Every structure is written in C-alpha cells, then in structure tokens.
Amino acid sequence: MGEVGQLWFGGTIYTMQRDGETVEAVLVEDGKVKKLGTYEELKTQAEEVFDLQGAVMYPGFVDSHLHMIGYGEKLLRLDLTNVKSSDELLDVIKQAAANCSSDEWLIAEGWDENQFNDNRIPTVQELDAIRQEPIVLKRICRHVVLANTSAMAAGNITQETPNPEGGEIGRDENGLLTGLLYDQALYKVLDQIPVEQEYSLTNTLELAVNHLLSLGLTGGHTEDMSYYGHFSNPLNAFNEIIGKRKNFRAHLLRHHLAFEQMMTSNATYSEPFVEAGAMKIFSDGALGGATAALIEPYENQPQNKGLIIHTSKQLDELVKLARFYGEAVAVHIIGDAALEQVLTAIEANPLTNGKKDRLIHCSVVNDLLIERMSKLPVILDLQPQFILSDFPWIIEKIGQKRAELTYPFKRFLEKGLICAGGSDAPIEDANPLLGIHAAIARKKHVESHEGYIPTEKLTRFDAISLYTTGSAKVIGKEQVRGTIQPGYDADFSIFDKDLFVCELDEIPNAIALKTVVAGNVVFSK
C-alpha cells in the first residue's frame, strides 16, 4: 500500500514544525512524505486518496519510555492498579488463588498503597493464609514486590539472608521478614518464576504492539533486553513481530547486563522498525517505595535517604564501557542524589561522537543540577503521568519544599534542554493523551484545581512536542521523524479531536481513528 502515491486531506493536519502550523494536504510516496500543499495541486499525483472526513492528523506519536513486553504481560496478568484498600487487595488475591492450580505461581502487578484508603500494605502472614504456593505481587513502580513465604523460600531468602548490593529485604522491628523486597533484592524471587509460566514473548509483544497502535502510537523507546533469559529471546521476538510486519518503530535500550554481549555478538536489528539504542542503567529506586536516592533524608523517614544502586566507581566503569563501544547511556534517575552521581560520571566521561546521554524520569531536581545538565549533551526522557501518581502523597514523603522541585518541565525547556515524553508503561497507562494532558494541566482530567506546581505547566504545543519532535530528537532522528515535512517518514497519528482547541479536560477522551506507519494504515478504528 505504502508504495503508490497517497494523498491525505479533508481534515486538520498539524505539521508540528511551528505552533499552530497546518497544511491542507500531504502527498506520501514509498513510506515518506513527498510534498505538502493544497488538495487541488497534489490530487493528480496520487493513485490513492485518504479523506480524513474532519479528523485531525499529527506526526506519529512516540512513547519515549516503556517496557513493551512487560506491557504485554500486564495486559495478560492480574492487574491490581484499581485496588483501593489492603482488604480489597487480599480479596482479589483470594479469588485469583481459587482459580490458580497448585503448581502455578500467583503473579499480579500494579498495587499502590498510596491509593489505598488505609495506606496499609498486607503482611506476609496474610498472604500465607491465602495459599501455601508462591505469591508475587509487583508494586506499580516495579521497584518493590510483596511475596509470600514460599516465594521467598524459592529465592533462598531467610531471616539470615543479607541485603544484596543495591537492594533491601524488608524486615520488621523484630527482624522478621515482611515479604517486601526492594530493588536488587526482588530479582532473588523473580528469577525463580518457572519458565513455562512466562508467556510466549512473541504473543506478549504482539498483544502490546496491537494495543499501542490502537492508542495512536507509531513507535516506542523500550527496554526489555535482560529480563527474559538470553537477550536473543526478546530481540528475536521484536525482529519477528515488528521486523516482519513493519507496523511500529521500536528503539531498543540495552540493559547494562546484556549490553556488551549485544555489542560483541553481531546482534541484528530489523531497521528502521527495530533499532538499537543506548546502554540502560538504573541508578536508584523509586519514590513510592522510598528507595529513590535523595541528598537530604525523606521527610517522613529521617533515617532514610533511599538506595544508590551502584557505587560511584561501578557507575563510572559502566559509562566507560558504553564509551568504549561509542555508545550513550540511558539512566533511570528519580532522586537528586542519584542525578548528582550520574552527572558526575558523564561529566568525567564525555561523549564526543554527537550522540546524547538519556536522563530518564529526573523527578526531584534543583536549579544547580539543571544548570549542570544544560552544559552537557543530554536529553531528558520525562513521564508527565508521574505527576498524577505522585501527588499529593509526595508532599508528606519529601516535604513541600522538595515537592516543588519535582517534574520541573517548564524549567527544563526554559534552560534549552531537549525533552521527550513517555509513559513508563506498564507502570502507567500507555495512552499518550494522558501524558499530554498531565504535562499541560498537572492534574487528573476529572479534578478541578489549579494543578500540582502550576508554574511548571506546559503549553499544548510544548506538551504535544514531547511525543513528536521530542521523541525524534532524543534518538537523533529529528531529520526524518517528529514532524510532517518532505523527506520525513510518513508516520501519522489521527484522532477525532483537535488537541489544540478542544476543552483541556477533553484531551484524554480523544479517540485514535487511524495509525499510519511508513505510509501504511496499521490500525483503523
């Protein structure tokens, strides 16, 4: 289909080159935009016409940060994101246990005690009372799991087990196990999940891709390379599902545990639909589980400054390894202490080949750190929906003063930093409209207040840019993606609403009507 001349017209077409710029018609040939102009001047050059019938077309929306296979797993697994109390959580698990055979692990994800009306996390004893066989409940941030005794036993965790480096095994005031495992400690249990209980990677990925396309997404920057055995398992799934269908653009970050092997083993990628990206590193935990690394202790836990996952020497070695292969790093950073550590490492090992390091999340950031970031070849990979997940409980956790330093998107842009938008799905909903709305309103669309830290609100153009031009710039593809102009990839997201003029709180209700990748309609409602 994408080989013949196609004409798109009959609606509002935003180029995203400048705020408010629209064109009447777009001519597409061989998967690329050939010309922009009027319907009259272009219609004779097209064998195929697409009348938008009043719909609104944008450059393809791209999620700059997600875990696609993990997202597919979430679509398949028991989802706890809507559970509102510890009792309800236990009820849901009881029901699931009744339908779970005795040789199966019961795995669920998405619980968040900050959404519970009692703020209480169930105990290991309560889980043990439901079933003897393993139960593993992943917290929404995926930096904490709640496990029962048999799941911990499978991971050889006893009261005497020391905390692993970069992780923590939860214990109560008497030193007894609570069932909570933080950061590097949770892999002791997750690595024991029977292989036959892991879904087929191709089926899981296919489910994820189809769902992302239905949301209007034409691509995603994803990190899946070190969680499913040898890296060739997930890589083959990407090449198989996306490489053959050419229906999505996946940019693969490569976890530091798999990175060198991927660099030296002649791994192949189905470009330009599956591309290799930077080395992924986790520098700290998350705010929800109080494992994000902070310069000053947590307001409500004066003894706790969070978890730094790597020593400064280890982090320096990882950055050096990336540089040895001419590659950038992509680092998960939530707390200001983690950001300080990461900036020091990349300042000491500068990139010289035009690539840019990716700073992911950047949640708690003071002006001094922004100043340091602005002097480096870095890009920021931001998750606007985190604002909605973290407020208002974050104020109690880190105090009002630091809460005002969280997600300072406007300050980033004013400093000239390149920013992209993502969801971190499965941690948040992958719908890009929820992220766009969160960046503009800094509140849920059903709430009526001024927004959390309203001085950091973005304009509609800047918010939509995070998912179009921003996502292209962070991978150095701004010459071929992110806007609608001649020579660029014909990737389009087509919605029933004009996101620039509709009521602000209507943005999340817009519906993707068509998703187009390389001139092919890959989703149609």
Coordinates of C-alpha atoms in Angstrom, one line a residue, residues 143-145 152 157 161-172 177-188 289-292 301 303-309:
H143 CA 10.9 -1.5 42.3
V144 CA 9.2 -3.3 45.2
V145 CA 7.5 -6.7 45.3
M152 CA 10.9 -16.0 49.3
I157 CA 15.6 -15.7 51.3
T161 CA 19.9 -13.5 54.3
P162 CA 22.0 -10.3 54.0
N163 CA 20.7 -7.4 51.8
P164 CA 22.2 -7.7 48.3
E165 CA 24.1 -4.7 46.9
G166 CA 21.7 -2.1 45.7
G167 CA 18.7 -3.8 47.3
E168 CA 16.9 -4.5 50.6
I169 CA 15.0 -7.3 52.2
G170 CA 12.1 -5.9 54.2
R171 CA 12.2 -6.7 58.0
D172 CA 10.0 -5.6 60.9
L177 CA 10.7 -10.9 57.1
T178 CA 7.8 -8.7 55.9
G179 CA 7.6 -10.1 52.4
L180 CA 8.6 -6.8 50.9
L181 CA 11.7 -6.9 48.6
Y182 CA 13.2 -3.7 47.3
D183 CA 15.2 -3.1 44.0
Q184 CA 18.0 -5.6 43.5
A185 CA 16.6 -7.9 46.2
L186 CA 13.4 -8.7 44.2
Y187 CA 15.3 -10.5 41.5
K188 CA 16.1 -13.2 44.0
G289 CA 8.9 2.6 48.0
A290 CA 11.1 5.4 49.4
T291 CA 14.1 3.9 47.5
A292 CA 14.8 6.9 45.3
Q301 CA 11.7 8.7 57.4
Q303 CA 16.9 7.8 58.8
N304 CA 16.3 7.0 55.1
K305 CA 18.0 8.6 52.1
G306 CA 16.9 5.9 49.6
L307 CA 19.1 3.5 47.6
I308 CA 22.0 4.2 45.3
I309 CA 22.2 1.0 43.2

